[in-house]
């Protein structure tokens, strides 16, 4: 892997995200909706977007692998991780924020990342409704529509705007409802956008000061992880161990708020200063 490779991969990820987003916009208002599971939606647009992204990327790089959300329903994280070979692997969510999209709420994105030798080296999150393209490649910084961005300089969650995400399954939501209560005791404000991709891109751009979630998948978090890292932030699992896209739990922050957010998510709210 060299600078030429990274540039080619980054530019391909941008083009792929744009092609996927074009499908999403073309399908707006005329798609049908299905449930993969209770309240877990998929539309014709998800499928069309993934087909466009996959065709472009594997057309450019036929020796690469592809891991897309719409091909992986029902597979465990262990199975997905074991399926990876030695070739570079594109990890794609063709529509992050499907429920928002289905209801006409303009908060969704196409997520594209590339993993090489177990490391995320390229990440792109594209919001077609705001026309915001977040891009990062290893060692090159993070950009929003071509302009460098950095995480915020907020030093504590008392002054922080913190985001989270909830799974579609109500029983799985209960853990995060308790976490919401604990963090809200300390943070200036909490937000739930309905899109992990948007949440993590906003941490990278300094709009959010932190994000946590217990129920993500690799295509939800892989692009955002490198966006945040290259913007100067920090991403770990919810217990503070190193980030692993094949774990469902994640904390992503500007770095300054990381320790406090970790503590706030513990059972004893008294452990958090302030």
PDB file of C-alpha atoms in Angstrom:
ATOM      1  CA  UNK A   1       0.000   0.000   0.000  1.00  0.00           C
ATOM      2  CA  UNK A   2       1.425   3.373  -1.029  1.00  0.00           C
ATOM      3  CA  UNK A   3       0.235   6.941  -1.523  1.00  0.00           C
ATOM      4  CA  UNK A   4      -0.881   6.205  -5.067  1.00  0.00           C
ATOM      5  CA  UNK A   5      -3.009   3.293  -3.877  1.00  0.00           C
ATOM      6  CA  UNK A   6      -4.606   5.375  -1.135  1.00  0.00           C
ATOM      7  CA  UNK A   7      -5.448   8.159  -3.551  1.00  0.00           C
ATOM      8  CA  UNK A   8      -6.993   5.737  -6.045  1.00  0.00           C
ATOM      9  CA  UNK A   9      -9.002   3.985  -3.330  1.00  0.00           C
ATOM     10  CA  UNK A  10     -10.164   7.257  -1.788  1.00  0.00           C
ATOM     11  CA  UNK A  11     -11.300   8.662  -5.136  1.00  0.00           C
ATOM     12  CA  UNK A  12     -13.069   5.393  -5.962  1.00  0.00           C
ATOM     13  CA  UNK A  13     -14.888   5.461  -2.614  1.00  0.00           C
ATOM     14  CA  UNK A  14     -16.105   8.986  -3.319  1.00  0.00           C
ATOM     15  CA  UNK A  15     -17.347   8.041  -6.775  1.00  0.00           C
ATOM     16  CA  UNK A  16     -19.025   4.889  -5.439  1.00  0.00           C
ATOM     17  CA  UNK A  17     -20.809   6.855  -2.708  1.00  0.00           C
ATOM     18  CA  UNK A  18     -22.056   9.341  -5.278  1.00  0.00           C
ATOM     19  CA  UNK A  19     -23.369   6.542  -7.491  1.00  0.00           C
ATOM     20  CA  UNK A  20     -25.126   4.928  -4.559  1.00  0.00           C
ATOM     21  CA  UNK A  21     -26.640   8.248  -3.527  1.00  0.00           C
ATOM     22  CA  UNK A  22     -27.882   8.871  -7.064  1.00  0.00           C
ATOM     23  CA  UNK A  23     -29.891   5.650  -6.769  1.00  0.00           C
ATOM     24  CA  UNK A  24     -31.315   6.751  -3.433  1.00  0.00           C
ATOM     25  CA  UNK A  25     -32.430  10.063  -4.858  1.00  0.00           C
ATOM     26  CA  UNK A  26     -33.885   8.435  -7.971  1.00  0.00           C
ATOM     27  CA  UNK A  27     -35.973   6.084  -5.822  1.00  0.00           C
ATOM     28  CA  UNK A  28     -37.326   8.730  -3.442  1.00  0.00           C
ATOM     29  CA  UNK A  29     -41.109   8.662  -3.378  1.00  0.00           C
ATOM     30  CA  UNK A  30     -41.523   5.505  -5.447  1.00  0.00           C
ATOM     31  CA  UNK A  31     -39.888   2.695  -3.469  1.00  0.00           C
ATOM     32  CA  UNK A  32     -41.540  -0.148  -1.618  1.00  0.00           C
ATOM     33  CA  UNK A  33     -40.670  -0.980   1.982  1.00  0.00           C
ATOM     34  CA  UNK A  34     -40.100  -4.380   3.564  1.00  0.00           C
ATOM     35  CA  UNK A  35     -39.179  -5.451   7.074  1.00  0.00           C
ATOM     36  CA  UNK A  36     -36.102  -7.625   7.505  1.00  0.00           C
ATOM     37  CA  UNK A  37     -37.223  -7.938  11.123  1.00  0.00           C
ATOM     38  CA  UNK A  38     -39.700  -6.013  13.284  1.00  0.00           C
ATOM     39  CA  UNK A  39     -39.085  -2.288  12.599  1.00  0.00           C
ATOM     40  CA  UNK A  40     -35.869  -3.104  10.683  1.00  0.00           C
ATOM     41  CA  UNK A  41     -36.642  -1.686   7.265  1.00  0.00           C
ATOM     42  CA  UNK A  42     -35.211  -2.228   3.818  1.00  0.00           C
ATOM     43  CA  UNK A  43     -36.352  -0.514   0.636  1.00  0.00           C
ATOM     44  CA  UNK A  44     -35.824  -0.959  -3.089  1.00  0.00           C
ATOM     45  CA  UNK A  45     -33.447   1.982  -2.783  1.00  0.00           C
ATOM     46  CA  UNK A  46     -31.110   0.135  -0.375  1.00  0.00           C
ATOM     47  CA  UNK A  47     -30.782  -2.695  -2.867  1.00  0.00           C
ATOM     48  CA  UNK A  48     -30.315  -0.430  -5.888  1.00  0.00           C
ATOM     49  CA  UNK A  49     -27.723   1.673  -4.092  1.00  0.00           C
ATOM     50  CA  UNK A  50     -25.687  -1.361  -3.037  1.00  0.00           C
ATOM     51  CA  UNK A  51     -25.776  -2.823  -6.550  1.00  0.00           C
ATOM     52  CA  UNK A  52     -24.453   0.439  -7.968  1.00  0.00           C
ATOM     53  CA  UNK A  53     -21.691   0.744  -5.362  1.00  0.00           C
ATOM     54  CA  UNK A  54     -20.644  -2.890  -5.658  1.00  0.00           C
ATOM     55  CA  UNK A  55     -20.608  -2.899  -9.459  1.00  0.00           C
ATOM     56  CA  UNK A  56     -18.437   0.195  -9.579  1.00  0.00           C
ATOM     57  CA  UNK A  57     -15.927  -0.828  -6.912  1.00  0.00           C
ATOM     58  CA  UNK A  58     -15.457  -4.405  -8.081  1.00  0.00           C
ATOM     59  CA  UNK A  59     -15.332  -3.168 -11.643  1.00  0.00           C
ATOM     60  CA  UNK A  60     -12.423  -0.918 -10.676  1.00  0.00           C
ATOM     61  CA  UNK A  61     -10.778  -3.443  -8.360  1.00  0.00           C
ATOM     62  CA  UNK A  62     -11.804  -6.988  -9.360  1.00  0.00           C
ATOM     63  CA  UNK A  63      -9.330  -8.563  -6.938  1.00  0.00           C
ATOM     64  CA  UNK A  64     -10.974  -6.886  -3.920  1.00  0.00           C
ATOM     65  CA  UNK A  65     -13.666  -8.316  -1.653  1.00  0.00           C
ATOM     66  CA  UNK A  66     -17.015  -6.683  -0.873  1.00  0.00           C
ATOM     67  CA  UNK A  67     -18.953  -6.733   2.404  1.00  0.00           C
ATOM     68  CA  UNK A  68     -22.295  -4.966   2.045  1.00  0.00           C
ATOM     69  CA  UNK A  69     -25.176  -4.781   4.482  1.00  0.00           C
ATOM     70  CA  UNK A  70     -27.823  -6.051   2.072  1.00  0.00           C
ATOM     71  CA  UNK A  71     -25.865  -9.267   1.410  1.00  0.00           C
ATOM     72  CA  UNK A  72     -25.337 -10.055   5.067  1.00  0.00           C
ATOM     73  CA  UNK A  73     -28.723 -10.191   6.768  1.00  0.00           C
ATOM     74  CA  UNK A  74     -28.907 -13.035   9.270  1.00  0.00           C
ATOM     75  CA  UNK A  75     -25.142 -13.549   9.481  1.00  0.00           C
ATOM     76  CA  UNK A  76     -23.337 -13.121  12.796  1.00  0.00           C
ATOM     77  CA  UNK A  77     -20.381 -10.815  13.311  1.00  0.00           C
ATOM     78  CA  UNK A  78     -18.186 -13.874  13.839  1.00  0.00           C
ATOM     79  CA  UNK A  79     -19.225 -15.338  10.500  1.00  0.00           C
ATOM     80  CA  UNK A  80     -18.665 -12.021   8.731  1.00  0.00           C
ATOM     81  CA  UNK A  81     -15.210 -11.602  10.223  1.00  0.00           C
ATOM     82  CA  UNK A  82     -14.243 -15.171   9.391  1.00  0.00           C
ATOM     83  CA  UNK A  83     -15.369 -14.642   5.795  1.00  0.00           C
ATOM     84  CA  UNK A  84     -12.705 -12.016   5.187  1.00  0.00           C
ATOM     85  CA  UNK A  85      -9.767 -13.143   3.125  1.00  0.00           C
ATOM     86  CA  UNK A  86      -6.423 -11.464   2.596  1.00  0.00           C
ATOM     87  CA  UNK A  87      -7.618  -9.174  -0.203  1.00  0.00           C
ATOM     88  CA  UNK A  88      -8.598  -5.555   0.485  1.00  0.00           C
ATOM     89  CA  UNK A  89     -12.275  -5.475   1.467  1.00  0.00           C
ATOM     90  CA  UNK A  90     -14.844  -2.773   0.797  1.00  0.00           C
ATOM     91  CA  UNK A  91     -17.298  -2.411   3.677  1.00  0.00           C
ATOM     92  CA  UNK A  92     -20.497  -0.664   2.569  1.00  0.00           C
ATOM     93  CA  UNK A  93     -23.799   0.519   3.945  1.00  0.00           C
ATOM     94  CA  UNK A  94     -25.740   1.638   0.872  1.00  0.00           C
ATOM     95  CA  UNK A  95     -28.300   3.501   3.003  1.00  0.00           C
ATOM     96  CA  UNK A  96     -27.570   4.275   6.625  1.00  0.00           C
ATOM     97  CA  UNK A  97     -30.723   5.718   8.129  1.00  0.00           C
ATOM     98  CA  UNK A  98     -33.270   3.682   6.201  1.00  0.00           C
ATOM     99  CA  UNK A  99     -36.163   4.555   8.518  1.00  0.00           C
ATOM    100  CA  UNK A 100     -35.422   8.256   8.044  1.00  0.00           C
ATOM    101  CA  UNK A 101     -35.283   7.788   4.285  1.00  0.00           C
ATOM    102  CA  UNK A 102     -38.523   5.796   4.243  1.00  0.00           C
ATOM    103  CA  UNK A 103     -40.356   8.520   6.140  1.00  0.00           C
ATOM    104  CA  UNK A 104     -38.949  11.391   4.105  1.00  0.00           C
ATOM    105  CA  UNK A 105     -36.661  12.657   6.875  1.00  0.00           C
ATOM    106  CA  UNK A 106     -33.529  14.143   5.250  1.00  0.00           C
ATOM    107  CA  UNK A 107     -30.964  12.483   7.503  1.00  0.00           C
ATOM    108  CA  UNK A 108     -29.314   9.471   5.852  1.00  0.00           C
ATOM    109  CA  UNK A 109     -26.085   8.619   4.078  1.00  0.00           C
ATOM    110  CA  UNK A 110     -24.087   6.224   1.936  1.00  0.00           C
ATOM    111  CA  UNK A 111     -21.174   4.717   3.865  1.00  0.00           C
ATOM    112  CA  UNK A 112     -18.067   3.298   2.138  1.00  0.00           C
ATOM    113  CA  UNK A 113     -14.836   2.081   3.757  1.00  0.00           C
ATOM    114  CA  UNK A 114     -11.856   0.016   2.685  1.00  0.00           C
ATOM    115  CA  UNK A 115     -10.093  -2.412   5.009  1.00  0.00           C
ATOM    116  CA  UNK A 116      -6.560  -3.557   4.158  1.00  0.00           C
ATOM    117  CA  UNK A 117      -4.758  -6.080   6.365  1.00  0.00           C
ATOM    118  CA  UNK A 118      -7.294  -5.562   9.129  1.00  0.00           C
ATOM    119  CA  UNK A 119      -7.001  -1.763   9.111  1.00  0.00           C
ATOM    120  CA  UNK A 120      -9.514   0.785   7.836  1.00  0.00           C
ATOM    121  CA  UNK A 121      -7.516   2.940   5.403  1.00  0.00           C
ATOM    122  CA  UNK A 122     -10.276   4.846   3.563  1.00  0.00           C
ATOM    123  CA  UNK A 123     -13.634   6.120   4.734  1.00  0.00           C
ATOM    124  CA  UNK A 124     -16.386   8.095   3.017  1.00  0.00           C
ATOM    125  CA  UNK A 125     -19.776   9.204   4.328  1.00  0.00           C
ATOM    126  CA  UNK A 126     -21.980  11.041   1.843  1.00  0.00           C
ATOM    127  CA  UNK A 127     -25.170  12.848   2.825  1.00  0.00           C
ATOM    128  CA  UNK A 128     -26.963  13.491  -0.490  1.00  0.00           C
ATOM    129  CA  UNK A 129     -29.668  15.746   0.941  1.00  0.00           C
ATOM    130  CA  UNK A 130     -27.183  18.255   2.351  1.00  0.00           C
ATOM    131  CA  UNK A 131     -24.620  17.423  -0.338  1.00  0.00           C
ATOM    132  CA  UNK A 132     -21.977  16.832   2.331  1.00  0.00           C
ATOM    133  CA  UNK A 133     -19.115  14.501   1.467  1.00  0.00           C
ATOM    134  CA  UNK A 134     -16.929  13.467   4.418  1.00  0.00           C
ATOM    135  CA  UNK A 135     -13.675  11.837   3.274  1.00  0.00           C
ATOM    136  CA  UNK A 136     -10.598  10.433   4.982  1.00  0.00           C
ATOM    137  CA  UNK A 137      -7.631   8.311   3.957  1.00  0.00           C
ATOM    138  CA  UNK A 138      -4.898   7.012   6.231  1.00  0.00           C
ATOM    139  CA  UNK A 139      -2.439   9.755   7.143  1.00  0.00           C
ATOM    140  CA  UNK A 140      -4.195  12.366   5.037  1.00  0.00           C
ATOM    141  CA  UNK A 141      -6.632  14.074   7.387  1.00  0.00           C
ATOM    142  CA  UNK A 142     -10.404  14.403   7.133  1.00  0.00           C
ATOM    143  CA  UNK A 143     -12.242  16.637   4.685  1.00  0.00           C
ATOM    144  CA  UNK A 144     -15.784  17.917   4.261  1.00  0.00           C
ATOM    145  CA  UNK A 145     -16.448  18.890   0.656  1.00  0.00           C
ATOM    146  CA  UNK A 146     -12.717  19.321   0.177  1.00  0.00           C
ATOM    147  CA  UNK A 147     -12.149  21.493   3.265  1.00  0.00           C
ATOM    148  CA  UNK A 148     -10.150  20.062   6.211  1.00  0.00           C
ATOM    149  CA  UNK A 149     -12.147  19.492   9.394  1.00  0.00           C
ATOM    150  CA  UNK A 150     -11.192  18.672  12.972  1.00  0.00           C
ATOM    151  CA  UNK A 151     -12.973  17.394  16.032  1.00  0.00           C
ATOM    152  CA  UNK A 152     -14.207  19.930  18.574  1.00  0.00           C
ATOM    153  CA  UNK A 153     -12.125  21.296  21.441  1.00  0.00           C
ATOM    154  CA  UNK A 154     -14.853  20.797  24.066  1.00  0.00           C
ATOM    155  CA  UNK A 155     -13.095  19.426  27.120  1.00  0.00           C
ATOM    156  CA  UNK A 156     -15.932  17.894  29.122  1.00  0.00           C
ATOM    157  CA  UNK A 157     -19.340  16.365  28.549  1.00  0.00           C
ATOM    158  CA  UNK A 158     -20.918  19.057  30.730  1.00  0.00           C
ATOM    159  CA  UNK A 159     -20.385  21.342  27.729  1.00  0.00           C
ATOM    160  CA  UNK A 160     -20.821  18.583  25.155  1.00  0.00           C
ATOM    161  CA  UNK A 161     -23.460  17.657  22.622  1.00  0.00           C
ATOM    162  CA  UNK A 162     -23.466  13.850  22.652  1.00  0.00           C
ATOM    163  CA  UNK A 163     -25.186  11.538  20.167  1.00  0.00           C
ATOM    164  CA  UNK A 164     -26.325   7.950  20.372  1.00  0.00           C
ATOM    165  CA  UNK A 165     -28.199   5.351  18.348  1.00  0.00           C
ATOM    166  CA  UNK A 166     -30.876   2.816  19.194  1.00  0.00           C
ATOM    167  CA  UNK A 167     -31.506  -0.562  17.537  1.00  0.00           C
ATOM    168  CA  UNK A 168     -34.841  -1.317  15.922  1.00  0.00           C
ATOM    169  CA  UNK A 169     -35.538  -4.162  18.372  1.00  0.00           C
ATOM    170  CA  UNK A 170     -37.226  -2.789  21.508  1.00  0.00           C
ATOM    171  CA  UNK A 171     -35.761  -5.364  23.888  1.00  0.00           C
ATOM    172  CA  UNK A 172     -32.285  -4.400  22.707  1.00  0.00           C
ATOM    173  CA  UNK A 173     -33.128  -0.722  23.250  1.00  0.00           C
ATOM    174  CA  UNK A 174     -33.547  -1.136  26.990  1.00  0.00           C
ATOM    175  CA  UNK A 175     -29.818  -1.095  27.756  1.00  0.00           C
ATOM    176  CA  UNK A 176     -29.389   2.151  25.857  1.00  0.00           C
ATOM    177  CA  UNK A 177     -32.411   3.752  27.473  1.00  0.00           C
ATOM    178  CA  UNK A 178     -30.644   3.325  30.793  1.00  0.00           C
ATOM    179  CA  UNK A 179     -27.427   4.713  29.303  1.00  0.00           C
ATOM    180  CA  UNK A 180     -29.358   7.700  27.905  1.00  0.00           C
ATOM    181  CA  UNK A 181     -30.617   8.456  31.408  1.00  0.00           C
ATOM    182  CA  UNK A 182     -27.125   8.285  32.897  1.00  0.00           C
ATOM    183  CA  UNK A 183     -25.412  10.391  30.235  1.00  0.00           C
ATOM    184  CA  UNK A 184     -28.199  12.986  30.176  1.00  0.00           C
ATOM    185  CA  UNK A 185     -27.464  13.659  33.839  1.00  0.00           C
ATOM    186  CA  UNK A 186     -24.027  14.998  32.833  1.00  0.00           C
ATOM    187  CA  UNK A 187     -24.108  16.160  29.204  1.00  0.00           C
ATOM    188  CA  UNK A 188     -25.239  19.549  27.945  1.00  0.00           C
ATOM    189  CA  UNK A 189     -27.458  17.813  25.406  1.00  0.00           C
ATOM    190  CA  UNK A 190     -28.170  14.466  23.771  1.00  0.00           C
ATOM    191  CA  UNK A 191     -29.203  13.765  20.192  1.00  0.00           C
ATOM    192  CA  UNK A 192     -30.507  10.746  18.264  1.00  0.00           C
ATOM    193  CA  UNK A 193     -30.381  11.316  14.507  1.00  0.00           C
ATOM    194  CA  UNK A 194     -31.241   7.786  13.374  1.00  0.00           C
ATOM    195  CA  UNK A 195     -27.986   7.416  11.427  1.00  0.00           C
ATOM    196  CA  UNK A 196     -24.718   6.141  12.875  1.00  0.00           C
ATOM    197  CA  UNK A 197     -22.938   7.349   9.748  1.00  0.00           C
ATOM    198  CA  UNK A 198     -24.162  10.915  10.266  1.00  0.00           C
ATOM    199  CA  UNK A 199     -23.401  10.796  13.994  1.00  0.00           C
ATOM    200  CA  UNK A 200     -19.797   9.739  13.470  1.00  0.00           C
ATOM    201  CA  UNK A 201     -19.205  12.152  10.598  1.00  0.00           C
ATOM    202  CA  UNK A 202     -20.497  14.946  12.835  1.00  0.00           C
ATOM    203  CA  UNK A 203     -18.050  13.956  15.579  1.00  0.00           C
ATOM    204  CA  UNK A 204     -15.246  14.193  13.010  1.00  0.00           C
ATOM    205  CA  UNK A 205     -16.459  17.627  11.901  1.00  0.00           C
ATOM    206  CA  UNK A 206     -16.787  18.980  15.442  1.00  0.00           C
ATOM    207  CA  UNK A 207     -20.583  19.174  15.459  1.00  0.00           C
ATOM    208  CA  UNK A 208     -20.963  16.427  18.062  1.00  0.00           C
ATOM    209  CA  UNK A 209     -18.479  15.993  20.897  1.00  0.00           C
ATOM    210  CA  UNK A 210     -19.116  12.285  21.360  1.00  0.00           C
ATOM    211  CA  UNK A 211     -21.163   9.295  20.280  1.00  0.00           C
ATOM    212  CA  UNK A 212     -21.926   5.901  21.789  1.00  0.00           C
ATOM    213  CA  UNK A 213     -23.922   2.871  20.693  1.00  0.00           C
ATOM    214  CA  UNK A 214     -24.193  -0.812  21.590  1.00  0.00           C
ATOM    215  CA  UNK A 215     -25.699  -2.249  18.401  1.00  0.00           C
ATOM    216  CA  UNK A 216     -23.676  -1.293  15.345  1.00  0.00           C
ATOM    217  CA  UNK A 217     -22.370  -3.368  12.440  1.00  0.00           C
ATOM    218  CA  UNK A 218     -19.091  -2.973  10.504  1.00  0.00           C
ATOM    219  CA  UNK A 219     -20.686  -1.011   7.654  1.00  0.00           C
ATOM    220  CA  UNK A 220     -22.189   1.428  10.184  1.00  0.00           C
ATOM    221  CA  UNK A 221     -18.909   2.355  11.876  1.00  0.00           C
ATOM    222  CA  UNK A 222     -15.939   1.566   9.615  1.00  0.00           C
ATOM    223  CA  UNK A 223     -16.004   4.806   7.578  1.00  0.00           C
ATOM    224  CA  UNK A 224     -16.682   6.966  10.628  1.00  0.00           C
ATOM    225  CA  UNK A 225     -13.823   5.430  12.581  1.00  0.00           C
ATOM    226  CA  UNK A 226     -11.188   6.677  10.159  1.00  0.00           C
ATOM    227  CA  UNK A 227     -13.001   9.999   9.686  1.00  0.00           C
ATOM    228  CA  UNK A 228     -12.760  10.607  13.429  1.00  0.00           C
ATOM    229  CA  UNK A 229      -9.218   9.283  13.788  1.00  0.00           C
ATOM    230  CA  UNK A 230      -7.895  11.435  10.967  1.00  0.00           C
ATOM    231  CA  UNK A 231      -9.742  14.457  12.407  1.00  0.00           C
ATOM    232  CA  UNK A 232      -7.938  14.067  15.736  1.00  0.00           C
ATOM    233  CA  UNK A 233     -10.548  12.141  17.711  1.00  0.00           C
ATOM    234  CA  UNK A 234     -10.683   8.776  19.428  1.00  0.00           C
ATOM    235  CA  UNK A 235     -12.710   5.611  18.817  1.00  0.00           C
ATOM    236  CA  UNK A 236     -12.830   2.584  21.120  1.00  0.00           C
ATOM    237  CA  UNK A 237     -15.165  -0.155  22.236  1.00  0.00           C
ATOM    238  CA  UNK A 238     -17.506   0.788  25.073  1.00  0.00           C
ATOM    239  CA  UNK A 239     -15.122  -0.674  27.644  1.00  0.00           C
ATOM    240  CA  UNK A 240     -12.220   1.434  26.368  1.00  0.00           C
ATOM    241  CA  UNK A 241     -10.459  -1.386  24.519  1.00  0.00           C
ATOM    242  CA  UNK A 242      -9.216  -0.752  20.959  1.00  0.00           C
ATOM    243  CA  UNK A 243     -11.787  -0.215  18.233  1.00  0.00           C
ATOM    244  CA  UNK A 244     -12.909  -3.332  16.407  1.00  0.00           C
ATOM    245  CA  UNK A 245     -15.475  -2.930  13.608  1.00  0.00           C
ATOM    246  CA  UNK A 246     -16.636  -6.473  14.315  1.00  0.00           C
ATOM    247  CA  UNK A 247     -17.797  -5.544  17.809  1.00  0.00           C
ATOM    248  CA  UNK A 248     -21.243  -3.983  18.116  1.00  0.00           C
ATOM    249  CA  UNK A 249     -20.372  -1.483  20.880  1.00  0.00           C
ATOM    250  CA  UNK A 250     -18.526   1.756  20.256  1.00  0.00           C
ATOM    251  CA  UNK A 251     -17.598   5.089  21.797  1.00  0.00           C
ATOM    252  CA  UNK A 252     -16.344   7.830  19.473  1.00  0.00           C
ATOM    253  CA  UNK A 253     -15.342  11.263  20.746  1.00  0.00           C
ATOM    254  CA  UNK A 254     -13.172  14.292  20.178  1.00  0.00           C
ATOM    255  CA  UNK A 255     -10.704  12.644  22.558  1.00  0.00           C
ATOM    256  CA  UNK A 256     -11.132  15.196  25.347  1.00  0.00           C
ATOM    257  CA  UNK A 257     -14.525  13.829  26.405  1.00  0.00           C
ATOM    258  CA  UNK A 258     -13.659  10.160  26.017  1.00  0.00           C
ATOM    259  CA  UNK A 259     -12.826   9.280  29.588  1.00  0.00           C
ATOM    260  CA  UNK A 260     -15.849  11.061  31.015  1.00  0.00           C
ATOM    261  CA  UNK A 261     -18.202   9.447  28.539  1.00  0.00           C
ATOM    262  CA  UNK A 262     -16.783   6.021  29.367  1.00  0.00           C
ATOM    263  CA  UNK A 263     -17.462   6.678  33.054  1.00  0.00           C
ATOM    264  CA  UNK A 264     -20.920   8.103  32.425  1.00  0.00           C
ATOM    265  CA  UNK A 265     -21.897   4.897  30.687  1.00  0.00           C
ATOM    266  CA  UNK A 266     -20.990   2.857  33.742  1.00  0.00           C
ATOM    267  CA  UNK A 267     -23.652   1.928  36.273  1.00  0.00           C
ATOM    268  CA  UNK A 268     -22.493   4.321  38.964  1.00  0.00           C
ATOM    269  CA  UNK A 269     -23.168   7.895  37.808  1.00  0.00           C
ATOM    270  CA  UNK A 270     -21.330   9.102  40.888  1.00  0.00           C
ATOM    271  CA  UNK A 271     -18.064   8.019  39.294  1.00  0.00           C
ATOM    272  CA  UNK A 272     -18.277  10.944  36.874  1.00  0.00           C
ATOM    273  CA  UNK A 273     -16.886  14.249  38.068  1.00  0.00           C
ATOM    274  CA  UNK A 274     -18.893  17.431  37.610  1.00  0.00           C
TER     275      UNK A 274
END
